[in-house]
mmCIF file of C-alpha atoms in Angstrom:
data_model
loop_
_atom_site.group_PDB
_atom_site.id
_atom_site.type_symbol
_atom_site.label_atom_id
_atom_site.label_comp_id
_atom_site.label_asym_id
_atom_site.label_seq_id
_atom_site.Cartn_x
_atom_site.Cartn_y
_atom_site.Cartn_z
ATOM 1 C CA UNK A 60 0.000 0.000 0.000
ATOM 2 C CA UNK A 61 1.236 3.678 -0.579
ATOM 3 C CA UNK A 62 2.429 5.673 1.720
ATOM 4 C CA UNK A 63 -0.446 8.648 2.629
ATOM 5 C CA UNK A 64 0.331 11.368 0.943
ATOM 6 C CA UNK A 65 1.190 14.730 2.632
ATOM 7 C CA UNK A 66 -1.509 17.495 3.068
ATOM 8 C CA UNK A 67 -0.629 21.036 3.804
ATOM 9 C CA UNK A 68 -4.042 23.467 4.215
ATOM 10 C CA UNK A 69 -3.120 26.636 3.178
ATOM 11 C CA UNK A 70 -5.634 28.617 5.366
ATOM 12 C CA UNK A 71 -6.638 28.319 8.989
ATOM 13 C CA UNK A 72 -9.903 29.887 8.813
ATOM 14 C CA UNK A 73 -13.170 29.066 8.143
ATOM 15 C CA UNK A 74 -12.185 27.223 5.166
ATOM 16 C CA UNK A 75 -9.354 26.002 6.661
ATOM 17 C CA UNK A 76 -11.782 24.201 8.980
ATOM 18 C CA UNK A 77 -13.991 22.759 6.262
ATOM 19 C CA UNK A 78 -10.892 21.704 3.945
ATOM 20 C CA UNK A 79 -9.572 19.477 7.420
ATOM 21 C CA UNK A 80 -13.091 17.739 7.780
ATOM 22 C CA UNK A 81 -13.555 16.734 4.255
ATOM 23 C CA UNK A 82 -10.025 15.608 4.363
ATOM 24 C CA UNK A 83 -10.234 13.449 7.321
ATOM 25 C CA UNK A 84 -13.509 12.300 6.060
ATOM 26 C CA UNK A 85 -12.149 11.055 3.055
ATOM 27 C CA UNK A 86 -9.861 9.066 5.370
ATOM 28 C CA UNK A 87 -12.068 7.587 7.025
ATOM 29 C CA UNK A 88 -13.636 6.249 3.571
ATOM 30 C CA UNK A 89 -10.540 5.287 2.261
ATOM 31 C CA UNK A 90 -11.707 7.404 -1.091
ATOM 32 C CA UNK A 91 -8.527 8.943 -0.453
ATOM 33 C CA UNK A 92 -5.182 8.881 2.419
ATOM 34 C CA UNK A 93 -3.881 12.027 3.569
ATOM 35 C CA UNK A 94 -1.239 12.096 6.257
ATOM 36 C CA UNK A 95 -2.350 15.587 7.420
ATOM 37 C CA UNK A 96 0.542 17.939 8.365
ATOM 38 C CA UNK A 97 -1.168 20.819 9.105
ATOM 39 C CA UNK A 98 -2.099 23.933 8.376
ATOM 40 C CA UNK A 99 -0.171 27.269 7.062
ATOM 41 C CA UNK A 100 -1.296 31.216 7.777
ATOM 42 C CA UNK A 101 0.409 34.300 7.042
ATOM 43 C CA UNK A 102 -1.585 35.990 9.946
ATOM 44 C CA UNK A 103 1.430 37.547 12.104
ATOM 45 C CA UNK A 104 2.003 34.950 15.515
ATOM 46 C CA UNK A 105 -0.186 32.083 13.731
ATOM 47 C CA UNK A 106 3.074 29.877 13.383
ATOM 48 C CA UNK A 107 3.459 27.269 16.280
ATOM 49 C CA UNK A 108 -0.441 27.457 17.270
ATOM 50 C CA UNK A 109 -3.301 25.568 16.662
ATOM 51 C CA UNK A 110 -6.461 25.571 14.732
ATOM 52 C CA UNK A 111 -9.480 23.317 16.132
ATOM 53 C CA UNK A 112 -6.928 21.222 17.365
ATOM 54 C CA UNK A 113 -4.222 20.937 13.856
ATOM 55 C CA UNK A 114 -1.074 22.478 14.333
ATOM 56 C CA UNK A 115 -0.593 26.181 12.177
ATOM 57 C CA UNK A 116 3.477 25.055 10.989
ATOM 58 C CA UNK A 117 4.287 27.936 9.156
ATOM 59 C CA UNK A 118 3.060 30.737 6.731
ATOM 60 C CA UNK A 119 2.182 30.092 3.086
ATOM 61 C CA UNK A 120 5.740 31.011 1.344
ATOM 62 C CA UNK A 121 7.377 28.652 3.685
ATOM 63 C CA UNK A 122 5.243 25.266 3.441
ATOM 64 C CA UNK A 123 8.067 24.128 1.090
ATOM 65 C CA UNK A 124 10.973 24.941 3.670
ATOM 66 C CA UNK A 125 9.090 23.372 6.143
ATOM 67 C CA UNK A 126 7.235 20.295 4.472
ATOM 68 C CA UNK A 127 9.660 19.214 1.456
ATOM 69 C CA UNK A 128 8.305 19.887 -1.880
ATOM 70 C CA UNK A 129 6.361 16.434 -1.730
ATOM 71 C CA UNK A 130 4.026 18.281 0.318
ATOM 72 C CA UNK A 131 0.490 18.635 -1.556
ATOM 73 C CA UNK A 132 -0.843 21.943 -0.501
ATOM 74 C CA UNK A 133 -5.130 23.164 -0.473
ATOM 75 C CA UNK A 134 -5.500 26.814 -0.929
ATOM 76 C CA UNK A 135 -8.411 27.523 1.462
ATOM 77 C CA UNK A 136 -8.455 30.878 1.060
ATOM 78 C CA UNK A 137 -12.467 31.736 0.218
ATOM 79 C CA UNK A 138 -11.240 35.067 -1.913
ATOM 80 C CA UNK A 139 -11.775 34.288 -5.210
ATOM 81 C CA UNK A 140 -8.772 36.571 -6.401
ATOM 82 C CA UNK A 141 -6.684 35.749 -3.216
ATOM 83 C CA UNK A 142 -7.294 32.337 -3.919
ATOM 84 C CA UNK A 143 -5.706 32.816 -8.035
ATOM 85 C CA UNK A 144 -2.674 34.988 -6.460
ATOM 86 C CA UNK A 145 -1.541 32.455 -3.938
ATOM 87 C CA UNK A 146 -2.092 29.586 -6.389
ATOM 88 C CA UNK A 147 0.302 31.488 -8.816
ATOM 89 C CA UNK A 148 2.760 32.015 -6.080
ATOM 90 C CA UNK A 149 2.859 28.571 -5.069
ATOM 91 C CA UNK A 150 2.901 27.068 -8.793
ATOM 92 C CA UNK A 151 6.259 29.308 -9.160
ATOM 93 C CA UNK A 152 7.915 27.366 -6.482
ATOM 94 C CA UNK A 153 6.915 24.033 -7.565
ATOM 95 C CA UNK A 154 3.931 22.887 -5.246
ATOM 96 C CA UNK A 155 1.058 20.547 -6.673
ATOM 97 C CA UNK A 156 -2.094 20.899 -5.027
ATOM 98 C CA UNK A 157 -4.751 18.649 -3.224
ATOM 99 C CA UNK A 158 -8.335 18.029 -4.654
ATOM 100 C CA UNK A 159 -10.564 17.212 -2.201
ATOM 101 C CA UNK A 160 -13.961 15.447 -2.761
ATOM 102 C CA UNK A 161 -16.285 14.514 0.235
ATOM 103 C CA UNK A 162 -17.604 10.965 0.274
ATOM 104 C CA UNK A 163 -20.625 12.066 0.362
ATOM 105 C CA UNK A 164 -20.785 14.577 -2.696
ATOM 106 C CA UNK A 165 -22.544 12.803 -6.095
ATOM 107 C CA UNK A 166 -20.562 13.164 -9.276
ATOM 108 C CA UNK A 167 -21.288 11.650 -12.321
ATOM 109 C CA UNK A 168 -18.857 9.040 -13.850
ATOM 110 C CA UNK A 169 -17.477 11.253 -16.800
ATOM 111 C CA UNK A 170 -17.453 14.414 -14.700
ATOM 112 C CA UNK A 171 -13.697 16.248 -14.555
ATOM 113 C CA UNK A 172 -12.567 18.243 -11.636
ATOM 114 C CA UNK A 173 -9.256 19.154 -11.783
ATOM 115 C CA UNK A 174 -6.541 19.764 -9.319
ATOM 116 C CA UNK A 175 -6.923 22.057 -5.795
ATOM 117 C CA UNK A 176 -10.618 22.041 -6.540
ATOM 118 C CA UNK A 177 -13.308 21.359 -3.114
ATOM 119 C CA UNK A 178 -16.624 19.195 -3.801
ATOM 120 C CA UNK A 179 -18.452 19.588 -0.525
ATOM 121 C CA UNK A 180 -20.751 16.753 1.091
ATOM 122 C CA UNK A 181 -24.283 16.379 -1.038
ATOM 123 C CA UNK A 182 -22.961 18.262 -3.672
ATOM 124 C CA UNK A 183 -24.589 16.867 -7.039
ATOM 125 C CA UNK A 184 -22.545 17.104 -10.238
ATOM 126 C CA UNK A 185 -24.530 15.874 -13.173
ATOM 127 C CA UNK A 186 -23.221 14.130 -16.318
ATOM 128 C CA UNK A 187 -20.257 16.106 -18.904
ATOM 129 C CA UNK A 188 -19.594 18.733 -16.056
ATOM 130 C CA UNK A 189 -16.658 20.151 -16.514
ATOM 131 C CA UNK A 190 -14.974 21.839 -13.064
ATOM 132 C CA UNK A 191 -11.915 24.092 -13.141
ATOM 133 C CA UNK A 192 -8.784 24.078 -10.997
ATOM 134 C CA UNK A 193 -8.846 25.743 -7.267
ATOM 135 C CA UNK A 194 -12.917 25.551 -7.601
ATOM 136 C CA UNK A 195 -15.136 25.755 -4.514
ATOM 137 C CA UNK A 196 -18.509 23.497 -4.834
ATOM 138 C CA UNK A 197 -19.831 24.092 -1.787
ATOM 139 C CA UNK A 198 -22.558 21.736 0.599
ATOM 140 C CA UNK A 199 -25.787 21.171 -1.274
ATOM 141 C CA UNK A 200 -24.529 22.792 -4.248
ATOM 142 C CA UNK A 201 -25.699 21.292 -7.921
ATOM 143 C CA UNK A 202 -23.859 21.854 -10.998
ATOM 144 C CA UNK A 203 -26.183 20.523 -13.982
ATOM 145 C CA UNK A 204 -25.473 18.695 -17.026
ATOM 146 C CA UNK A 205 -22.540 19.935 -19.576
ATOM 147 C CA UNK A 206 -21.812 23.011 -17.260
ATOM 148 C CA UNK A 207 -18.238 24.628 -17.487
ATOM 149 C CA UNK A 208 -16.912 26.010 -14.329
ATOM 150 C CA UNK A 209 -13.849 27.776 -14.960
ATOM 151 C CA UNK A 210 -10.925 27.802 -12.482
ATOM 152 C CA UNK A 211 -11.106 29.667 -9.305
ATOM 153 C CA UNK A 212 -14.832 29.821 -9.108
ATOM 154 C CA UNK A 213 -17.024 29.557 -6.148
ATOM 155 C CA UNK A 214 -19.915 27.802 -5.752
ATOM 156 C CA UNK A 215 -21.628 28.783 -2.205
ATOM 157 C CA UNK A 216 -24.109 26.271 -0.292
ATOM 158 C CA UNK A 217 -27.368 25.542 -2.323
ATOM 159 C CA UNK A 218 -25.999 27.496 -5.259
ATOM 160 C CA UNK A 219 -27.928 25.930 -8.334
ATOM 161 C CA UNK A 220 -26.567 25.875 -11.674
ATOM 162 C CA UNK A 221 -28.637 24.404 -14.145
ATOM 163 C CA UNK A 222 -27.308 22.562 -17.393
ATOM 164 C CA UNK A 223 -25.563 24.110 -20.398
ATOM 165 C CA UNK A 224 -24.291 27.009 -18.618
ATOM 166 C CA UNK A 225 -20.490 28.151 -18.813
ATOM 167 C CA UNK A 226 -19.065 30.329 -15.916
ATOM 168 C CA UNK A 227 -15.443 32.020 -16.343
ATOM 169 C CA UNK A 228 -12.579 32.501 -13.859
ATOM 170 C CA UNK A 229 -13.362 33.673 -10.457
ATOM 171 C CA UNK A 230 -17.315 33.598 -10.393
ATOM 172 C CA UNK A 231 -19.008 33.824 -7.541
ATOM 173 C CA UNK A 232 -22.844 32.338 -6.995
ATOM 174 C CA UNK A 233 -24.239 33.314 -3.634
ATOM 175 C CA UNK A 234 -26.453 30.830 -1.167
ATOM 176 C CA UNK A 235 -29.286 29.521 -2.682
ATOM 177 C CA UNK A 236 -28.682 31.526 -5.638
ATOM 178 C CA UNK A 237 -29.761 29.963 -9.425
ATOM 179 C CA UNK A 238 -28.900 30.094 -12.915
ATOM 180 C CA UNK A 239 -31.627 29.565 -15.879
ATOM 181 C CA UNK A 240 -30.142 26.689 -18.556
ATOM 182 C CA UNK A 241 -27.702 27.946 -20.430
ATOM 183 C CA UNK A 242 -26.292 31.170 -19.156
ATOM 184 C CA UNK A 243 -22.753 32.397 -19.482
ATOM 185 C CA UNK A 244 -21.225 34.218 -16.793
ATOM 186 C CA UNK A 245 -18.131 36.562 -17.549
ATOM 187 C CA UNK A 246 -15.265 36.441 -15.120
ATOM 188 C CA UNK A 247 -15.065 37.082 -11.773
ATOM 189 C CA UNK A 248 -19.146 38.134 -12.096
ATOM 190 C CA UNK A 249 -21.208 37.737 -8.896
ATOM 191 C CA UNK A 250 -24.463 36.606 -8.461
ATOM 192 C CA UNK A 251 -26.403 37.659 -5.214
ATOM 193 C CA UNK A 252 -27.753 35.226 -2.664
ATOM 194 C CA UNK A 253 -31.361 33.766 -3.067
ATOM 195 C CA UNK A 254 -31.380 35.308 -6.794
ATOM 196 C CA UNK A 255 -32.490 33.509 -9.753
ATOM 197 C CA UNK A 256 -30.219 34.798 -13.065
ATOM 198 C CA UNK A 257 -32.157 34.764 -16.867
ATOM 199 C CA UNK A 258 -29.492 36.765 -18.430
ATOM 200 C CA UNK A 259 -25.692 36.629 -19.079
ATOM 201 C CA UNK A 260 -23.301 38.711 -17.023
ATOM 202 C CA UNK A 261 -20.650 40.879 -17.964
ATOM 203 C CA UNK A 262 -17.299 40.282 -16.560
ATOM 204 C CA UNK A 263 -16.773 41.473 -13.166
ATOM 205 C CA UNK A 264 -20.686 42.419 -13.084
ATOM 206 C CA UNK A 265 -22.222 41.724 -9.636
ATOM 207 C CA UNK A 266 -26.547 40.944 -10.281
ATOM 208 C CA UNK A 267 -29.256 40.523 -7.257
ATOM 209 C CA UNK A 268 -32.949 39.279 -7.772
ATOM 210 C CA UNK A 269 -35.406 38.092 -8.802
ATOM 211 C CA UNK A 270 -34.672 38.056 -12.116
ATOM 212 C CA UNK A 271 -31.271 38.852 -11.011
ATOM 213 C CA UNK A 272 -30.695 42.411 -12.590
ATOM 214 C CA UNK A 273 -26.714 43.805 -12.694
ATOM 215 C CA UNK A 274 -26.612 46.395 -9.644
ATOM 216 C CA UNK A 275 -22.792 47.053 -9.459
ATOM 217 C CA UNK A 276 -19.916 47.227 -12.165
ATOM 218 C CA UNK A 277 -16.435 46.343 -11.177
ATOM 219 C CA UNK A 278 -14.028 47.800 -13.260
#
């Protein structure tokens, strides 16, 4: 049998938290063994504590220095553009990246989700999905049939999008928020909580209601 393989969580927040449990719940499945170093934070004095228990070893730049470059590191870092920056960071020094699927999340046979991606438990993804690299899918979350979900997306808990739809880098769908078939969201867009969207967004175009109408324009 293989040795586990090394898990560094990049992140000792809220994410951080999640990222451990689906981890150690993937363990306990055997869908997957991680030998679970710790975490990393950059947050000054984090080094040499503890989060719910799971050592903090170091801050981000050093997880290399500190756990050898066979280290496999999950950015949980819930900033979508954070999230890109550190990934891009990390890449440059040679770091490959954990994907981590909960047991309990549904995926279709042919669906692709590719590396330092989340699937949260009773997440549904339906057949030909096609999910990006440091994606959130969050609990509850459904991403329909032949849906693109482009890399550093975020998916938040009960967020509903239907088939045919493509999203770019960097989107964000709020709580309980929907999609009609076949929309196209432009990158880093945001869709509201509890809102229902029957129109494409612009790039970097935040929408709220019901229909979801654009109500802010990021330049």
């Amino acid at each position: 049998m293989p040795e586990p393989a090394k898990l560094v969580i990049a992140g000792a927040g809220g994410w951080g938290l999640e990222a451990l449990w689906v981890a150690r719940a993937m363990n306990a499945a055997g869908t997957a063994q991680w030998n679970i170093l710790g975490f990393a934070d950059d947050r000054p004095g984090a080094a040499g504590s503890e989060h719910y228990g799971t050592p903090i070893l170091c801050s981000i730049p050093a997880i290399t220095d500190m756990c050898g470059r066979d280290a496999l590191v999950f950015i949980a870092v819930g900033n979508n553009q954070v999230r890109s920056d550190l990934a891009a960071s990390l890449e440059r020094q040679g770091v490959r990246f954990a994907t981590l699927i909960h047991p309990k999340a549904e995926l279709a046979e042919d669906v692709k989700v590719r590396e330092g991606s989340y699937v949260g438990p009773f997440a549904t993804l339906a057949p030909e999905c096609r999910v990006g690299r440091h994606v959130m899918v969050n609990i509850h979350a459904v991403v329909g049939h032949e849906v693109a979900v482009g890399d550093f997306s975020q998916l938040a808990p009960g967020a509903v999008v239907t088939g045919a739809c493509t999203l770019g880098e960097g989107v964000f769908v709020g709580t309980n928020a929907s999609l009609h078939p076949g929309r196209r969201l432009g990158d880093y867009s945001v869709v509201a909580g509890n809102s229902f969207v029957v129109a494409d967004l612009e790039p970097r175009q935040t929408a709220m209601g019901i229909p979801a109408r654009p109500v802010f324009q990021k330049r």
